[in-house]
Amino acid sequence: MKFNENFKDIAENYLFAEVADRAAKYTAAHPDKKVLKLGIGDVTLPLAPAVISALHSAVDEMAVKESFKGYGPYEGYGFLREGIKDYYKHMGVELAADEIFVSDGAKSDLGNILDIFAKNNTVLVPDPVYPVYVDTNVMAGRKVIFANATKENGFLPMPDYKVEADVIYICSPNNPTGAAYSVEQLAEWVKYAREKGAVILYDAAYESFISEEGLARSIYQAEGAKECAIEFCSFSKTAGFTGTRCGYTVIPHALESNGFSANKLWFRRQATKFNGVPYIIQRGAAAVFTAEGQAQIKENLAVYKRNAAVIAECMDGLGIWYTGGKNSPYIWLKCPDDMGSWQFFDLLLNEAQVVGTPGAGFGKNGEGFFRLTAFGSKDTTAEAVERIKRVLKNR
Ligand code: PLP
């Protein structure tokens, strides 16, 4: 027996595991210090009351023979797929319910989708970005090339026709930079993908944070995208489902190549390797789309957006360059005094007891940058900001 050699080519620790490890070591060595975490992008507000009530009712249904549910459909229950379909309709995107696949979250689907693509595809990934795209492809032995996202291009790389790619990742609003594409910019990517016969894997996990006009909430707002794009979305950041686990992937019927339909391949893959999301959880997720659910999740999103504004004000006061925070829960800042990302991480941890995420962990262009999340509680964010001010003002 031999293990997969490709694991040699990925970092030993997943970025957020490394951040958590360093923070845990610090806490063990300094038990008297209170460490504030603005590192991993996990939510802190509880589920909306409408979701909780739907979860309770679903639990009660499971207690009665007549309404008990065993295995559900691999692709998700109709009631949730219809809810998602209507949500898209409000964005001006018409989907068929069977183009929507419910899952236990975007991370699994983003990794698992690679099962339907040939190994010899060349993969184009923005740098910096959510590390899952690179790691999953490297594990599978695929060639990965990068599209540089820099301060100069507003962290929004545009297509370069000299570059040949088969699978293109786009994350908008972007984790970690918070940059978000406009519909027109996505239309350029769609044009490029169609010309190259490529597929776009579009990660819309943060779409609900978009607040500026003209920015895309779905790649299908760009014409022609149904022929070349798969969209991944999640209830994690939108509705606080990071621990509850539910997401969805959209694969239009129009996406076809060499005689195969991507939708059919994915259905076949899921039927073989996935047994669906629990009924109870899908009922909770469906409640997100009720009028009550929508109003309640918007209140939570407003709390996170306010936190982002508090962090942004702090950076303004310190004269530190940053971007993001408006259409995403992340503030992406330039480490002061030309410090490296991990150097700045250690400084904040040791001197302010604040944990952030080093930009270098998201790709080489992330070196010298740092990500702070707005997902902390209001009090944690306010205290972290005061500590950062105290430490950085005296430098
Ligand atoms: N996509 C991006 C860009 C993310 O930042 C995250 C989580 O941080 C995910 C996907 C994973 O989402 P889920 O919780 O649905 O697996």
Coordinates of C-alpha atoms and ligand atoms in Angstrom, one line a residue:
M1 CA 0.0 0.0 0.0
K2 CA 1.2 3.5 -0.8
F3 CA -0.3 6.8 0.4
N4 CA -1.1 9.7 -2.0
E5 CA 2.3 11.3 -2.7
N6 CA 0.6 14.6 -3.7
F7 CA 0.1 15.3 0.0
K8 CA 3.9 16.1 0.0
D9 CA 3.1 19.2 -2.1
I10 CA 0.6 20.8 0.3
A11 CA 1.5 22.6 3.6
E12 CA 1.5 20.2 6.5
N13 CA -1.2 22.2 8.3
Y14 CA -4.3 23.7 6.9
L15 CA -4.0 27.5 7.4
F16 CA -6.7 27.9 10.0
A17 CA -5.5 24.8 11.9
E18 CA -2.0 26.5 12.1
V19 CA -3.5 29.8 13.4
A20 CA -5.6 27.9 16.0
D21 CA -2.5 25.9 17.0
R22 CA -0.4 29.0 17.5
A23 CA -3.1 30.7 19.5
A24 CA -3.6 27.6 21.7
K25 CA 0.1 27.4 22.4
Y26 CA 0.1 31.1 23.4
T27 CA -2.9 30.6 25.7
A28 CA -1.3 27.5 27.4
A29 CA 1.9 29.5 28.1
H30 CA 0.0 32.6 29.3
P31 CA -3.2 31.3 31.0
D32 CA -3.7 34.7 32.7
K33 CA -4.1 36.5 29.3
K34 CA -7.5 36.8 27.5
V35 CA -6.9 36.1 23.8
L36 CA -9.4 37.7 21.4
K37 CA -10.1 35.9 18.2
L38 CA -10.6 37.7 14.9
G39 CA -8.9 35.0 12.9
I40 CA -11.0 32.2 11.6
G41 CA -14.1 33.3 9.7
D42 CA -16.6 31.7 12.1
V43 CA -19.8 33.4 13.0
T44 CA -20.7 34.2 16.6
L45 CA -24.4 35.2 16.6
P46 CA -27.0 32.4 17.2
L47 CA -29.4 31.0 14.5
A48 CA -32.4 33.2 13.7
P49 CA -35.6 32.5 15.7
A50 CA -37.4 31.5 12.5
V51 CA -34.7 28.8 11.9
I52 CA -34.8 27.6 15.5
S53 CA -38.6 27.2 15.3
A54 CA -38.4 25.3 12.0
L55 CA -35.7 23.0 13.5
H56 CA -37.9 22.3 16.5
S57 CA -40.9 21.4 14.4
A58 CA -38.8 19.1 12.2
V59 CA -37.5 17.3 15.3
D60 CA -41.1 16.8 16.4
E61 CA -41.9 15.4 13.0
M62 CA -39.2 12.8 13.4
A63 CA -40.8 11.6 16.6
V64 CA -44.0 10.5 14.9
K65 CA -44.3 7.4 12.7
E66 CA -46.5 9.3 10.1
S67 CA -44.0 12.2 9.5
F68 CA -40.7 10.4 10.3
K69 CA -38.1 10.6 7.5
G70 CA -35.4 8.1 6.6
Y71 CA -33.0 8.7 3.7
G72 CA -33.8 11.8 1.8
P73 CA -33.1 12.7 -1.8
Y74 CA -29.4 12.9 -2.6
E75 CA -30.0 16.3 -4.2
G76 CA -32.1 17.8 -1.4
Y77 CA -35.8 18.1 -0.6
G78 CA -38.0 19.9 -3.0
F79 CA -39.2 22.4 -0.5
L80 CA -35.6 23.7 0.0
R81 CA -34.7 23.6 -3.7
E82 CA -37.8 25.7 -4.4
G83 CA -36.9 28.2 -1.7
I84 CA -33.4 28.6 -3.2
K85 CA -34.9 28.9 -6.7
D86 CA -37.2 31.8 -5.5
Y87 CA -34.2 33.5 -3.8
Y88 CA -32.4 33.5 -7.2
K89 CA -35.5 34.8 -8.9
H90 CA -35.3 37.9 -6.7
M91 CA -31.8 38.5 -8.1
G92 CA -33.2 38.2 -11.7
V93 CA -31.8 34.7 -12.2
E94 CA -34.2 32.0 -13.4
L95 CA -33.2 28.5 -12.4
A96 CA -34.9 25.1 -12.6
A97 CA -35.2 23.4 -9.2
D98 CA -33.2 20.4 -10.5
E99 CA -30.3 22.6 -11.3
I100 CA -29.9 23.1 -7.5
F101 CA -28.2 20.5 -5.3
V102 CA -28.4 20.8 -1.5
S103 CA -25.2 19.9 0.4
D104 CA -23.7 20.0 3.9
G105 CA -21.8 23.1 3.0
A106 CA -19.7 24.8 0.3
K107 CA -16.4 23.4 1.4
S108 CA -17.3 19.8 0.7
D109 CA -18.8 20.6 -2.7
L110 CA -15.9 22.7 -3.7
G111 CA -13.6 19.8 -3.0
N112 CA -15.9 17.0 -4.3
I113 CA -16.8 18.7 -7.6
L114 CA -13.3 17.8 -8.8
D115 CA -14.6 14.2 -9.2
I116 CA -16.4 15.2 -12.3
F117 CA -13.4 16.8 -14.0
A118 CA -10.5 15.0 -15.9
K119 CA -7.2 15.0 -14.1
N120 CA -5.3 16.7 -16.9
N121 CA -7.2 19.9 -16.7
T122 CA -5.2 23.1 -15.9
V123 CA -6.7 25.0 -13.0
L124 CA -6.5 28.8 -12.7
V125 CA -6.8 30.1 -9.1
P126 CA -6.7 33.7 -7.9
D127 CA -3.9 34.5 -5.5
P128 CA -4.6 35.2 -2.7
V129 CA -7.7 33.2 -2.0
Y130 CA -9.5 30.7 0.2
P131 CA -6.9 27.8 0.4
V132 CA -9.3 25.0 -0.3
Y133 CA -9.2 25.5 -4.1
V134 CA -5.4 25.0 -4.4
D135 CA -5.1 22.2 -1.8
T136 CA -7.9 20.1 -3.2
N137 CA -6.4 20.3 -6.7
V138 CA -2.9 19.6 -5.5
M139 CA -4.2 16.6 -3.5
A140 CA -5.6 15.3 -6.8
G141 CA -2.3 16.0 -8.7
R142 CA -3.7 18.7 -10.9
K143 CA -1.6 21.5 -12.4
V144 CA -2.5 24.8 -10.7
I145 CA -1.6 28.2 -12.2
F146 CA -2.4 31.6 -10.6
A147 CA -4.1 34.8 -11.5
N148 CA -2.4 37.6 -9.5
A149 CA -4.7 39.6 -7.3
T150 CA -2.8 42.7 -6.1
K151 CA -3.3 46.1 -4.6
E152 CA -2.8 47.5 -8.1
N153 CA -5.7 45.6 -9.7
G154 CA -7.9 46.1 -6.6
F155 CA -7.5 42.4 -5.9
L156 CA -9.7 41.6 -8.8
P157 CA -7.7 40.0 -11.6
M158 CA -9.2 40.0 -15.1
P159 CA -8.8 37.4 -17.8
D160 CA -5.5 37.2 -19.7
Y161 CA -6.2 35.5 -23.1
K162 CA -2.6 34.4 -23.3
V163 CA -3.3 32.1 -20.3
E164 CA -4.8 28.6 -21.2
A165 CA -7.0 27.3 -18.4
D166 CA -9.7 24.6 -18.2
V167 CA -11.1 25.2 -14.7
I168 CA -11.2 28.7 -13.3
Y169 CA -12.0 29.6 -9.7
I170 CA -13.6 32.9 -8.8
C171 CA -14.5 33.8 -5.2
S172 CA -16.6 37.0 -5.0
P173 CA -16.8 38.7 -2.5
N174 CA -13.4 37.4 -2.0
N175 CA -12.0 35.7 1.0
P176 CA -9.6 37.1 2.2
T177 CA -9.5 40.5 0.4
G178 CA -13.2 41.4 0.5
A179 CA -13.0 42.5 -3.2
A180 CA -16.2 41.8 -5.2
Y181 CA -16.7 41.7 -9.0
S182 CA -19.3 43.8 -10.8
V183 CA -21.7 42.0 -13.2
E184 CA -19.7 43.6 -16.1
Q185 CA -16.4 42.2 -14.9
L186 CA -17.9 38.7 -14.5
A187 CA -19.2 39.0 -18.0
E188 CA -15.6 39.4 -19.1
W189 CA -14.7 36.2 -17.3
V190 CA -17.7 34.4 -18.8
K191 CA -16.5 35.5 -22.3
Y192 CA -13.0 34.2 -21.6
A193 CA -14.2 30.9 -20.2
R194 CA -16.5 30.3 -23.2
E195 CA -13.8 31.1 -25.7
K196 CA -11.4 28.7 -23.9
G197 CA -14.0 26.0 -23.4
A198 CA -13.4 26.3 -19.6
V199 CA -15.6 26.0 -16.6
I200 CA -15.8 28.7 -13.9
L201 CA -16.3 27.4 -10.3
Y202 CA -17.9 30.5 -8.7
D203 CA -17.8 30.6 -4.9
A204 CA -20.6 33.0 -3.7
A205 CA -20.3 32.1 0.0
Y206 CA -20.3 35.8 0.9
E207 CA -22.9 37.1 -1.5
S208 CA -25.3 38.2 1.2
F209 CA -22.7 40.8 2.4
I210 CA -22.8 42.7 -0.9
S211 CA -24.1 46.2 -0.2
E212 CA -22.8 48.3 -3.1
E213 CA -24.9 48.7 -6.3
G214 CA -23.7 47.0 -9.5
L215 CA -21.8 44.2 -7.8
A216 CA -22.7 40.7 -8.7
R217 CA -24.5 38.4 -6.2
S218 CA -24.5 35.5 -8.6
I219 CA -22.4 34.7 -11.7
Y220 CA -25.7 33.9 -13.5
Q221 CA -26.4 37.6 -13.6
A222 CA -23.8 37.7 -16.3
E223 CA -25.1 36.6 -19.7
G224 CA -24.0 33.2 -21.0
A225 CA -22.8 32.1 -17.5
K226 CA -25.2 29.1 -17.5
E227 CA -23.1 27.6 -20.3
C228 CA -19.9 27.7 -18.4
A229 CA -20.3 28.2 -14.6
I230 CA -21.1 26.3 -11.5
E231 CA -22.0 28.3 -8.4
F232 CA -21.4 27.3 -4.8
C233 CA -23.2 29.0 -1.9
S234 CA -23.7 28.4 1.7
F235 CA -26.0 29.2 4.7
S236 CA -22.8 29.4 6.9
K237 CA -22.1 33.1 6.7
T238 CA -25.5 34.2 5.5
A239 CA -27.5 32.6 8.3
G240 CA -25.0 31.4 10.9
F241 CA -25.0 27.7 9.8
T242 CA -21.2 27.1 10.2
G243 CA -22.0 24.5 12.9
T244 CA -25.4 23.5 11.5
R245 CA -24.0 22.7 8.0
C246 CA -26.0 23.4 4.9
G247 CA -25.1 24.8 1.5
Y248 CA -26.0 24.4 -2.2
T249 CA -24.5 24.1 -5.6
V250 CA -26.0 25.3 -8.8
I251 CA -25.2 23.3 -12.0
P252 CA -27.2 24.5 -15.0
H253 CA -28.4 22.0 -17.6
A254 CA -26.7 24.2 -20.2
L255 CA -23.3 23.3 -18.9
E256 CA -22.1 20.5 -21.2
S257 CA -18.8 19.3 -22.7
N258 CA -17.6 16.4 -24.8
G259 CA -21.0 14.8 -24.7
F260 CA -21.4 15.0 -21.0
S261 CA -23.8 17.1 -18.9
A262 CA -22.2 18.5 -15.7
N263 CA -25.6 18.3 -13.9
K264 CA -26.0 14.6 -14.7
L265 CA -22.4 13.8 -13.7
W266 CA -22.8 15.6 -10.4
F267 CA -26.1 13.8 -9.7
R268 CA -24.4 10.5 -10.4
R269 CA -21.4 11.4 -8.2
Q270 CA -23.6 12.5 -5.3
A271 CA -25.8 9.4 -5.6
T272 CA -22.7 7.3 -5.3
K273 CA -20.9 9.2 -2.5
F274 CA -23.4 11.3 -0.6
N275 CA -26.6 10.4 1.3
G276 CA -28.1 13.9 1.6
V277 CA -28.4 16.6 4.3
P278 CA -30.6 15.8 7.3
Y279 CA -34.3 16.6 6.9
I280 CA -34.2 18.6 10.1
I281 CA -31.4 20.8 8.9
Q282 CA -33.0 21.4 5.5
R283 CA -36.2 22.5 7.3
G284 CA -34.1 25.0 9.2
A285 CA -32.4 26.2 6.0
A286 CA -35.7 26.6 4.3
A287 CA -36.9 29.0 7.1
V288 CA -34.1 31.4 6.0
F289 CA -36.1 32.2 2.9
T290 CA -39.3 33.1 4.7
A291 CA -40.0 36.8 5.2
E292 CA -39.4 36.5 8.9
G293 CA -36.2 34.5 8.3
Q294 CA -34.9 37.1 5.8
A295 CA -35.6 40.0 8.2
Q296 CA -33.9 38.2 11.1
I297 CA -30.7 37.2 9.2
K298 CA -30.4 40.8 7.9
E299 CA -30.3 42.0 11.5
N300 CA -27.4 39.6 12.1
L301 CA -25.6 40.7 9.0
A302 CA -26.0 44.3 10.1
V303 CA -24.2 43.5 13.3
Y304 CA -21.2 42.0 11.4
K305 CA -21.2 45.0 9.0
R306 CA -21.1 47.3 12.0
N307 CA -18.1 45.4 13.4
A308 CA -16.4 45.7 10.0
A309 CA -16.9 49.5 10.1
V310 CA -15.4 49.6 13.7
I311 CA -12.3 47.8 12.5
A312 CA -12.1 50.0 9.4
E313 CA -12.3 53.2 11.5
C314 CA -9.4 51.8 13.7
M315 CA -7.3 51.3 10.5
D316 CA -8.2 54.8 9.3
G317 CA -7.1 56.3 12.6
L318 CA -3.8 54.4 12.5
G319 CA -3.1 55.4 8.9
I320 CA -3.0 51.7 7.9
W321 CA -4.0 50.8 4.3
Y322 CA -6.9 48.4 4.0
T323 CA -9.6 47.2 1.8
G324 CA -12.8 45.1 2.2
G325 CA -15.3 45.3 5.0
K326 CA -18.0 46.9 2.8
N327 CA -19.2 43.9 0.8
S328 CA -17.6 41.2 2.9
P329 CA -17.0 40.4 6.6
Y330 CA -13.2 40.7 6.1
I331 CA -10.9 43.7 6.5
W332 CA -7.7 43.1 4.4
L333 CA -4.9 45.3 5.6
K334 CA -1.3 46.1 4.7
C335 CA 1.0 45.1 7.6
P336 CA 2.5 48.2 9.1
D337 CA 6.3 48.9 8.8
D338 CA 6.6 46.4 5.9
M339 CA 6.3 43.6 8.4
G340 CA 5.7 40.0 7.0
S341 CA 2.3 38.5 7.6
W342 CA 3.4 36.0 10.3
Q343 CA 5.6 38.6 11.9
F344 CA 2.5 40.8 12.3
F345 CA 0.5 37.8 13.5
D346 CA 3.0 37.2 16.3
L347 CA 3.2 40.9 17.2
L348 CA -0.6 41.1 17.6
L349 CA -0.8 37.8 19.5
N350 CA 2.1 38.6 21.8
E351 CA 1.5 42.3 22.5
A352 CA -2.3 42.7 22.0
Q353 CA -3.5 39.1 22.5
V354 CA -5.5 39.5 19.3
V355 CA -5.6 36.6 16.7
G356 CA -5.9 37.5 13.0
T357 CA -5.0 35.5 9.9
P358 CA -1.7 36.1 8.1
G359 CA -2.2 37.0 4.5
A360 CA 0.6 34.7 3.4
G361 CA -1.6 31.7 4.2
F362 CA -3.8 32.6 1.3
G363 CA -1.1 32.7 -1.4
K364 CA 2.1 34.4 -2.2
N365 CA 0.5 37.7 -3.0
G366 CA -1.0 37.7 0.5
E367 CA 2.5 38.2 2.0
G368 CA 2.7 41.5 3.8
F369 CA -1.1 41.6 4.3
F370 CA -3.3 40.5 7.2
R371 CA -7.0 39.6 7.5
L372 CA -9.3 40.5 10.4
T373 CA -12.8 39.2 10.6
A374 CA -16.0 41.1 11.5
F375 CA -17.6 37.9 12.8
G376 CA -16.6 38.5 16.4
S377 CA -19.1 39.8 18.9
K378 CA -19.6 43.5 19.2
D379 CA -17.7 43.6 22.5
T380 CA -14.8 41.4 21.3
T381 CA -14.4 43.6 18.3
A382 CA -14.4 46.8 20.3
E383 CA -11.9 45.5 22.8
A384 CA -9.7 44.0 20.0
V385 CA -9.7 47.4 18.2
E386 CA -8.7 49.2 21.4
R387 CA -5.8 46.8 22.0
I388 CA -4.6 47.1 18.4
K389 CA -4.7 50.9 18.7
R390 CA -2.7 50.8 21.9
V391 CA 0.0 48.5 20.5
L392 CA 0.4 50.1 17.1
K393 CA 0.2 53.7 18.2
N394 CA 3.3 53.3 20.2
R395 CA 5.4 51.9 17.4
Ligands
PLP1 N1 -16.0 29.4 0.6 C1 -15.4 30.4 1.1 C2 -14.8 31.5 0.3 C3 -15.2 30.4 2.5 O1 -14.6 31.4 3.1 C4 -15.8 29.4 3.3 C5 -15.6 29.3 4.8 O2 -14.9 30.1 5.4 C6 -16.4 28.3 2.6 C7 -16.6 28.4 1.3 C8 -17.0 27.2 3.4 O3 -18.3 27.3 3.7 P1 -19.1 26.1 4.3 O4 -19.2 26.4 5.8 O5 -20.4 26.2 3.7 O6 -18.4 24.8 4.1

